[in-house]
Amino acid sequence: NLQMGGVTMLDASTGSLNATGIVTAVGGNTNNTDDAAVFKGTGTEHIKLLLDTSSTGGHRASVALESNSNEVNISTTGSDEMRFSTANTSDALFIKSDGNVGIGTTNPQAKLHVTSSVLIEGGSTDSRTLGFTNASGSTGWSIGNGIIDSTHNFRIYDNTAGAARVTVDGSGNVGIGTTNPEVKLEVNGG
């Protein structure tokens, strides 16, 4: 056991370390690495780093990963909310206690709430789609390009019926009820 000022700091029987104040770990080149602190398990238990601020008036508990002034921070305010931030953003990603996720907002109003622009990118032959469907994918709608072929025309697609309802081709022609519009607006089926 290691004691300081009559307080057990390291209990060899339980393996627990108690510390008040700032604890600094300096790299010891363990296992040919430059890690400052290493947490290892025996393979039979989970490794958990607990930062408990429950007695400090609701201050954040956080883990900062820093290298050469580049920092990623994972923190909580004690209300089952989680924040991910970088040195340049205060809250890049925010998860509320109800499970809603915010990108660019700390008050997400839906399962995914994004403030600002969203980019869906694929390779030159990939489709880029956004789907609105049930869990099995058998009903609902999709929007995007490359949904039914490799033309990359923009489509609104009815997943339930298995049919494109609206098509906009590369020339700007719009088709309703047709996937190959030949004029600026072509309507098929009434």
Coordinates of N, CA and C in Angstrom, one line a residue:
N1 N 0.8 -1.2 0.0 CA 0.0 0.0 0.0 C 0.9 1.2 0.0
L2 N 0.4 2.3 -0.7 CA 1.0 3.6 -0.7 C 0.2 4.5 0.0
Q3 N 0.7 5.2 1.0 CA -0.1 6.2 1.8 C 0.6 7.5 1.7
M4 N -0.2 8.6 1.7 CA 0.3 10.0 1.7 C -0.6 10.7 2.7
G5 N 0.0 11.3 3.7 CA -0.7 12.1 4.7 C -1.7 11.2 5.5
G6 N -1.5 10.0 5.6 CA -2.4 9.1 6.4 C -3.5 8.5 5.5
V7 N -3.5 8.9 4.2 CA -4.6 8.4 3.3 C -4.0 7.4 2.4
T8 N -4.7 6.3 2.2 CA -4.2 5.2 1.3 C -4.4 5.7 -0.1
M9 N -3.4 5.9 -0.8 CA -3.4 6.3 -2.2 C -3.5 5.1 -3.2
L10 N -2.8 4.1 -2.9 CA -2.8 2.9 -3.7 C -2.9 1.7 -2.8
D11 N -4.0 1.0 -3.0 CA -4.4 -0.2 -2.2 C -4.0 -1.5 -3.0
A12 N -2.9 -2.1 -2.6 CA -2.5 -3.3 -3.3 C -3.5 -4.5 -3.3
S13 N -4.3 -4.6 -2.2 CA -5.2 -5.7 -2.1 C -6.4 -5.5 -3.1
T14 N -6.8 -4.3 -3.4 CA -7.9 -4.1 -4.3 C -7.5 -3.5 -5.7
G15 N -6.2 -3.0 -5.7 CA -5.8 -2.5 -7.0 C -6.3 -1.1 -7.2
S16 N -6.9 -0.4 -6.2 CA -7.5 0.9 -6.4 C -6.5 2.0 -6.1
L17 N -6.7 3.1 -6.9 CA -5.8 4.2 -6.7 C -6.8 5.4 -6.4
N18 N -6.5 6.1 -5.3 CA -7.3 7.2 -4.9 C -6.4 8.5 -5.0
A19 N -6.8 9.5 -5.7 CA -6.0 10.7 -5.8 C -6.9 11.9 -5.7
T20 N -6.4 12.9 -5.0 CA -7.1 14.2 -5.0 C -6.2 15.2 -5.6
G21 N -6.7 16.1 -6.5 CA -5.8 17.0 -7.2 C -5.4 16.5 -8.5
I22 N -4.4 17.1 -9.1 CA -3.9 16.8 -10.4 C -3.0 15.6 -10.3
V23 N -3.3 14.6 -11.2 CA -2.4 13.4 -11.3 C -1.7 13.5 -12.6
T24 N -0.4 13.5 -12.6 CA 0.4 13.6 -13.9 C 1.1 12.2 -14.1
A25 N 0.9 11.7 -15.3 CA 1.6 10.5 -15.7 C 2.6 10.8 -16.8
V26 N 3.9 10.5 -16.6 CA 4.9 10.8 -17.6 C 5.2 9.5 -18.3
G27 N 5.3 9.5 -19.6 CA 5.6 8.3 -20.4 C 6.8 7.6 -19.9
G28 N 6.7 6.3 -19.9 CA 7.7 5.4 -19.4 C 8.3 4.5 -20.5
N29 N 7.9 4.7 -21.7 CA 8.3 3.9 -22.8 C 8.0 2.4 -22.5
T30 N 6.7 2.2 -22.0 CA 6.3 0.8 -21.7 C 6.0 0.1 -23.0
N31 N 6.4 -1.1 -23.1 CA 6.2 -1.9 -24.3 C 6.6 -1.2 -25.6
N32 N 7.7 -0.5 -25.5 CA 8.3 0.3 -26.7 C 7.3 1.3 -27.3
T33 N 6.5 1.9 -26.4 CA 5.7 3.0 -26.8 C 6.0 4.2 -26.0
D34 N 5.4 5.3 -26.3 CA 5.6 6.6 -25.5 C 4.3 6.9 -24.8
D35 N 3.5 6.0 -24.4 CA 2.3 6.2 -23.7 C 2.6 6.8 -22.3
A36 N 1.8 7.8 -21.9 CA 1.9 8.4 -20.6 C 1.2 7.6 -19.6
A37 N 0.1 7.0 -19.9 CA -0.7 6.2 -19.0 C -1.3 5.0 -19.8
V38 N -1.2 3.9 -19.2 CA -1.7 2.7 -19.9 C -2.7 2.0 -19.0
F39 N -3.8 1.7 -19.5 CA -4.8 1.0 -18.7 C -5.0 -0.4 -19.4
K40 N -4.7 -1.4 -18.8 CA -4.8 -2.8 -19.3 C -5.6 -3.7 -18.5
G41 N -6.3 -4.5 -19.1 CA -7.1 -5.5 -18.4 C -6.5 -6.9 -18.7
T42 N -7.0 -7.9 -18.0 CA -6.5 -9.2 -18.1 C -7.2 -10.0 -19.2
G43 N -8.2 -9.3 -19.8 CA -9.0 -10.0 -20.9 C -10.4 -10.5 -20.3
T44 N -10.5 -10.5 -19.0 CA -11.8 -11.0 -18.4 C -12.7 -9.9 -17.9
E45 N -12.2 -8.6 -17.9 CA -13.0 -7.5 -17.4 C -12.9 -6.3 -18.4
H46 N -13.9 -5.4 -18.2 CA -13.9 -4.2 -19.1 C -13.0 -3.2 -18.4
I47 N -12.4 -2.4 -19.3 CA -11.6 -1.3 -18.8 C -12.5 0.0 -18.8
K48 N -12.6 0.7 -17.7 CA -13.5 1.8 -17.6 C -12.7 2.9 -16.9
L49 N -12.8 4.1 -17.5 CA -12.2 5.3 -16.9 C -13.4 6.1 -16.4
L50 N -13.5 6.3 -15.1 CA -14.7 7.0 -14.5 C -14.2 8.3 -14.0
L51 N -14.8 9.4 -14.5 CA -14.5 10.7 -14.0 C -15.8 11.2 -13.3
D52 N -15.8 11.2 -12.0 CA -17.0 11.5 -11.3 C -16.9 12.9 -10.7
T53 N -17.8 13.8 -11.2 CA -17.9 15.2 -10.7 C -19.1 15.4 -9.9
S54 N -19.8 14.4 -9.5 CA -21.1 14.5 -8.8 C -21.0 15.4 -7.6
S55 N -19.9 15.5 -6.9 CA -19.8 16.3 -5.7 C -19.2 17.7 -6.0
T56 N -19.1 18.1 -7.3 CA -18.4 19.4 -7.6 C -19.4 20.4 -8.2
G57 N -20.7 20.3 -8.0 CA -21.6 21.3 -8.4 C -21.9 21.2 -9.9
G58 N -21.9 20.0 -10.5 CA -22.3 19.9 -11.9 C -21.3 20.3 -12.9
H59 N -20.0 20.3 -12.6 CA -19.0 20.6 -13.6 C -18.9 19.5 -14.5
R60 N -18.3 19.7 -15.7 CA -18.2 18.7 -16.7 C -17.1 17.7 -16.3
A61 N -17.4 16.4 -16.6 CA -16.4 15.4 -16.6 C -16.0 15.2 -18.0
S62 N -14.7 15.2 -18.3 CA -14.3 15.1 -19.7 C -13.0 14.3 -19.8
V63 N -12.8 13.8 -21.0 CA -11.6 13.1 -21.4 C -11.1 13.9 -22.6
A64 N -9.9 14.4 -22.5 CA -9.3 15.2 -23.6 C -8.2 14.4 -24.2
L65 N -8.2 14.3 -25.5 CA -7.1 13.6 -26.3 C -6.4 14.7 -27.0
E66 N -5.1 14.9 -26.6 CA -4.4 16.1 -27.1 C -3.1 15.7 -27.7
S67 N -2.7 16.3 -28.8 CA -1.4 16.1 -29.4 C -1.0 17.4 -30.1
N68 N 0.0 18.0 -29.7 CA 0.5 19.2 -30.4 C -0.6 20.3 -30.5
S69 N -1.3 20.6 -29.5 CA -2.3 21.6 -29.4 C -3.6 21.2 -30.2
N70 N -3.6 20.0 -30.8 CA -4.9 19.5 -31.4 C -5.6 18.7 -30.4
E71 N -6.8 19.1 -30.1 CA -7.5 18.4 -29.0 C -8.9 17.9 -29.4
V72 N -9.2 16.7 -29.0 CA -10.6 16.2 -29.1 C -11.1 16.0 -27.7
N73 N -12.3 16.4 -27.4 CA -12.8 16.3 -26.0 C -14.1 15.6 -26.0
I74 N -14.2 14.7 -25.1 CA -15.5 13.9 -24.9 C -15.9 14.3 -23.5
S75 N -17.1 14.9 -23.3 CA -17.5 15.3 -22.0 C -19.0 15.1 -21.7
T76 N -19.3 15.3 -20.4 CA -20.7 15.2 -20.0 C -20.9 16.3 -19.0
T77 N -22.2 16.7 -18.9 CA -22.5 17.7 -17.9 C -23.1 17.1 -16.6
G78 N -23.2 15.8 -16.6 CA -23.8 15.1 -15.5 C -25.3 14.9 -15.7
S79 N -25.9 15.2 -16.8 CA -27.3 15.0 -17.0 C -27.5 14.0 -18.2
D80 N -26.7 13.0 -18.2 CA -26.7 12.0 -19.2 C -26.6 12.5 -20.6
E81 N -26.0 13.6 -20.8 CA -25.7 14.2 -22.1 C -24.3 14.0 -22.4
M82 N -23.9 13.8 -23.7 CA -22.5 13.6 -24.1 C -22.2 14.6 -25.2
R83 N -21.0 15.2 -25.1 CA -20.6 16.2 -26.0 C -19.2 15.8 -26.6
F84 N -19.1 16.0 -27.9 CA -17.8 15.7 -28.6 C -17.4 17.1 -29.2
S85 N -16.2 17.5 -28.9 CA -15.7 18.8 -29.4 C -14.3 18.7 -29.8
T86 N -13.8 19.7 -30.5 CA -12.4 19.8 -30.9 C -11.9 21.1 -30.4
A87 N -10.7 21.4 -30.7 CA -10.1 22.7 -30.3 C -10.8 23.8 -31.0
N88 N -11.4 23.6 -32.2 CA -12.0 24.6 -32.9 C -13.5 24.7 -32.8
T89 N -14.2 23.7 -32.1 CA -15.6 23.7 -32.0 C -16.0 23.5 -30.6
S90 N -17.0 24.1 -30.1 CA -17.4 23.9 -28.7 C -18.2 22.6 -28.6
D91 N -19.1 22.3 -29.5 CA -19.9 21.1 -29.5 C -20.1 20.6 -30.9
A92 N -19.2 19.8 -31.4 CA -19.3 19.3 -32.8 C -20.4 18.3 -32.9
L93 N -20.6 17.5 -31.9 CA -21.6 16.5 -31.8 C -22.1 16.4 -30.4
F94 N -23.5 16.4 -30.3 CA -24.1 16.4 -29.0 C -25.2 15.3 -28.9
I95 N -25.1 14.5 -27.9 CA -26.1 13.5 -27.7 C -26.9 13.8 -26.4
K96 N -28.2 14.0 -26.6 CA -29.1 14.3 -25.4 C -29.4 13.1 -24.7
S97 N -29.9 13.2 -23.5 CA -30.3 12.1 -22.7 C -31.5 11.3 -23.3
D98 N -32.3 11.9 -24.2 CA -33.4 11.2 -24.8 C -32.9 10.4 -26.0
G99 N -31.6 10.5 -26.4 CA -31.1 9.8 -27.5 C -31.0 10.6 -28.8
N100 N -31.5 11.8 -28.8 CA -31.4 12.7 -29.9 C -30.0 13.1 -30.1
V101 N -29.6 13.2 -31.4 CA -28.2 13.5 -31.7 C -28.2 14.9 -32.5
G102 N -27.4 15.8 -32.0 CA -27.3 17.1 -32.7 C -25.9 17.3 -33.3
I103 N -25.8 17.7 -34.5 CA -24.6 18.1 -35.2 C -24.7 19.6 -35.4
G104 N -23.9 20.4 -34.7 CA -24.0 21.9 -34.8 C -25.1 22.5 -33.9
T105 N -25.7 21.6 -33.1 CA -26.7 22.1 -32.1 C -26.6 21.3 -30.8
T106 N -26.9 22.0 -29.7 CA -26.9 21.3 -28.4 C -28.3 21.1 -28.0
N107 N -29.3 21.3 -28.9 CA -30.7 21.1 -28.5 C -31.4 20.4 -29.7
P108 N -31.0 19.1 -30.0 CA -31.6 18.4 -31.1 C -33.0 18.1 -30.8
Q109 N -33.9 18.3 -31.8 CA -35.3 18.2 -31.7 C -35.8 16.9 -32.3
A110 N -34.9 16.1 -32.9 CA -35.3 14.8 -33.5 C -34.1 13.8 -33.3
K111 N -34.3 12.6 -33.8 CA -33.2 11.6 -33.6 C -31.9 12.0 -34.2
L112 N -32.0 12.8 -35.3 CA -30.8 13.4 -35.9 C -31.2 14.8 -36.3
H113 N -30.5 15.8 -35.8 CA -30.8 17.2 -36.0 C -29.5 17.8 -36.5
V114 N -29.4 18.3 -37.7 CA -28.2 18.8 -38.3 C -28.5 20.3 -38.6
T115 N -27.6 21.2 -38.1 CA -27.7 22.6 -38.4 C -26.7 22.9 -39.5
S116 N -27.1 23.5 -40.5 CA -26.3 23.9 -41.6 C -26.4 22.8 -42.7
S117 N -25.4 22.7 -43.6 CA -25.6 21.8 -44.7 C -25.2 20.4 -44.5
V118 N -25.7 19.5 -45.3 CA -25.4 18.0 -45.2 C -24.9 17.7 -46.6
L119 N -23.9 16.9 -46.7 CA -23.4 16.4 -48.0 C -23.4 14.9 -48.0
I120 N -24.0 14.3 -49.0 CA -24.0 12.9 -49.2 C -23.1 12.6 -50.4
E121 N -22.0 12.0 -50.2 CA -21.0 11.8 -51.3 C -20.8 10.4 -51.5
G122 N -20.7 10.0 -52.8 CA -20.3 8.7 -53.2 C -19.3 8.8 -54.3
G123 N -18.8 7.6 -54.7 CA -17.8 7.6 -55.8 C -18.5 7.9 -57.1
S124 N -17.7 7.9 -58.2 CA -18.3 8.3 -59.5 C -19.3 7.4 -59.9
T125 N -19.4 6.1 -59.5 CA -20.4 5.2 -59.9 C -21.4 4.8 -58.8
D126 N -21.2 5.5 -57.6 CA -22.1 5.2 -56.5 C -23.4 6.0 -56.6
S127 N -24.5 5.4 -56.1 CA -25.7 6.2 -55.9 C -25.6 7.0 -54.6
R128 N -26.3 8.1 -54.6 CA -26.4 9.0 -53.4 C -27.8 9.2 -53.1
T129 N -28.3 8.5 -52.1 CA -29.7 8.5 -51.8 C -30.0 8.8 -50.3
L130 N -31.2 9.3 -50.1 CA -31.7 9.5 -48.7 C -33.1 8.8 -48.7
G131 N -33.2 7.9 -47.8 CA -34.4 7.1 -47.7 C -35.3 7.4 -46.5
F132 N -36.6 7.3 -46.7 CA -37.6 7.4 -45.7 C -38.4 6.1 -45.7
T133 N -38.2 5.3 -44.8 CA -38.8 3.9 -44.9 C -39.0 3.3 -43.5
N134 N -39.7 2.2 -43.5 CA -39.9 1.4 -42.3 C -38.6 0.6 -42.0
A135 N -38.6 -0.1 -40.9 CA -37.4 -0.9 -40.5 C -37.0 -1.9 -41.5
S136 N -37.9 -2.5 -42.2 CA -37.6 -3.6 -43.2 C -37.2 -3.0 -44.6
G137 N -37.5 -1.7 -44.8 CA -37.2 -1.1 -46.1 C -38.2 -1.4 -47.2
S138 N -39.3 -2.0 -46.8 CA -40.3 -2.4 -47.8 C -41.3 -1.3 -48.2
T139 N -41.4 -0.3 -47.4 CA -42.3 0.8 -47.7 C -41.6 2.1 -47.5
G140 N -42.1 3.2 -48.1 CA -41.6 4.5 -47.9 C -41.1 5.1 -49.2
W141 N -40.2 6.1 -49.1 CA -39.7 6.8 -50.3 C -38.2 7.0 -50.2
S142 N -37.6 7.2 -51.4 CA -36.2 7.5 -51.4 C -36.0 8.7 -52.4
I143 N -35.0 9.5 -52.1 CA -34.7 10.6 -53.1 C -33.2 10.5 -53.3
G144 N -32.8 10.9 -54.5 CA -31.4 10.9 -54.8 C -31.1 10.5 -56.3
N145 N -29.9 10.1 -56.6 CA -29.5 9.7 -57.9 C -29.0 8.3 -57.9
G146 N -29.1 7.6 -59.0 CA -28.6 6.3 -59.2 C -29.4 5.3 -58.5
I147 N -30.7 5.6 -58.2 CA -31.5 4.7 -57.4 C -31.9 3.4 -58.2
I148 N -32.3 3.6 -59.5 CA -32.7 2.5 -60.3 C -31.8 2.2 -61.5
D149 N -30.8 3.0 -61.8 CA -29.9 2.8 -62.9 C -28.6 3.6 -62.6
S150 N -27.7 3.5 -63.6 CA -26.4 4.2 -63.4 C -26.4 5.6 -64.1
T151 N -27.6 6.1 -64.5 CA -27.6 7.4 -65.2 C -27.4 8.5 -64.2
H152 N -27.5 8.3 -63.0 CA -27.4 9.4 -62.0 C -28.4 10.5 -62.2
N153 N -29.5 10.2 -62.8 CA -30.6 11.2 -62.8 C -31.2 11.3 -61.4
F154 N -31.7 12.5 -61.0 CA -32.3 12.6 -59.7 C -33.7 12.1 -59.7
R155 N -34.0 11.3 -58.7 CA -35.3 10.7 -58.7 C -36.0 10.8 -57.3
I156 N -37.3 10.8 -57.3 CA -38.1 10.6 -56.2 C -38.7 9.2 -56.4
Y157 N -38.4 8.2 -55.5 CA -38.7 6.8 -55.8 C -39.6 6.3 -54.7
D158 N -40.7 5.6 -55.1 CA -41.7 5.0 -54.3 C -41.2 3.6 -53.9
N159 N -40.7 3.4 -52.8 CA -40.2 2.0 -52.4 C -41.3 1.0 -52.3
T160 N -42.5 1.5 -51.9 CA -43.6 0.5 -51.8 C -44.0 0.0 -53.1
A161 N -44.2 0.8 -54.1 CA -44.6 0.4 -55.4 C -43.4 -0.1 -56.3
G162 N -42.2 0.3 -55.9 CA -41.0 -0.1 -56.7 C -40.9 0.7 -57.9
A163 N -41.2 2.0 -57.9 CA -41.3 2.8 -59.1 C -40.8 4.2 -58.8
A164 N -40.1 4.8 -59.8 CA -39.7 6.2 -59.8 C -40.9 7.0 -60.1
R165 N -41.3 8.0 -59.3 CA -42.4 8.8 -59.5 C -42.1 10.1 -60.2
V166 N -40.9 10.6 -59.9 CA -40.4 11.9 -60.5 C -38.9 11.7 -60.9
T167 N -38.6 12.1 -62.1 CA -37.2 12.0 -62.6 C -36.8 13.4 -63.1
V168 N -35.6 13.8 -62.7 CA -35.0 15.0 -63.3 C -33.7 14.5 -64.0
D169 N -33.5 14.7 -65.3 CA -32.3 14.2 -66.0 C -31.2 15.3 -66.0
G170 N -30.1 14.9 -66.6 CA -29.0 15.8 -66.7 C -29.2 17.0 -67.5
S171 N -30.2 17.0 -68.4 CA -30.5 18.1 -69.2 C -31.5 19.1 -68.6
G172 N -32.0 18.7 -67.4 CA -33.0 19.5 -66.7 C -34.4 19.1 -67.1
N173 N -34.6 18.1 -67.9 CA -36.0 17.6 -68.2 C -36.6 16.9 -67.0
V174 N -37.9 17.2 -66.8 CA -38.6 16.6 -65.6 C -39.6 15.6 -66.1
G175 N -39.6 14.5 -65.5 CA -40.6 13.5 -65.9 C -41.4 13.0 -64.7
I176 N -42.7 13.1 -64.8 CA -43.6 12.6 -63.8 C -44.3 11.3 -64.4
G177 N -44.1 10.2 -63.8 CA -44.6 8.9 -64.3 C -43.8 8.4 -65.4
T178 N -42.6 8.9 -65.7 CA -41.7 8.4 -66.7 C -40.3 8.6 -66.2
T179 N -39.4 7.6 -66.5 CA -38.0 7.7 -66.1 C -37.1 8.3 -67.1
N180 N -37.6 8.6 -68.3 CA -36.8 9.1 -69.4 C -37.5 10.3 -70.1
P181 N -37.6 11.4 -69.4 CA -38.3 12.6 -70.0 C -37.5 13.1 -71.2
E182 N -38.2 13.5 -72.2 CA -37.6 14.0 -73.5 C -37.8 15.4 -73.7
V183 N -38.7 16.0 -72.9 CA -38.9 17.5 -73.0 C -38.8 18.1 -71.6
K184 N -38.9 19.4 -71.5 CA -38.8 20.1 -70.2 C -39.7 19.5 -69.1
L185 N -41.0 19.2 -69.4 CA -41.9 18.6 -68.5 C -42.7 17.6 -69.3
E186 N -42.5 16.3 -68.9 CA -43.3 15.2 -69.5 C -44.0 14.5 -68.4
V187 N -45.4 14.4 -68.6 CA -46.2 13.8 -67.6 C -46.9 12.6 -68.3
N188 N -46.7 11.4 -67.7 CA -47.3 10.2 -68.2 C -48.3 9.6 -67.2
G189 N -49.5 9.3 -67.7 CA -50.4 8.6 -66.8 C -51.5 9.5 -66.2
G190 N -51.7 10.7 -66.8 CA -52.9 11.4 -66.4 C -52.7 12.5 -65.5

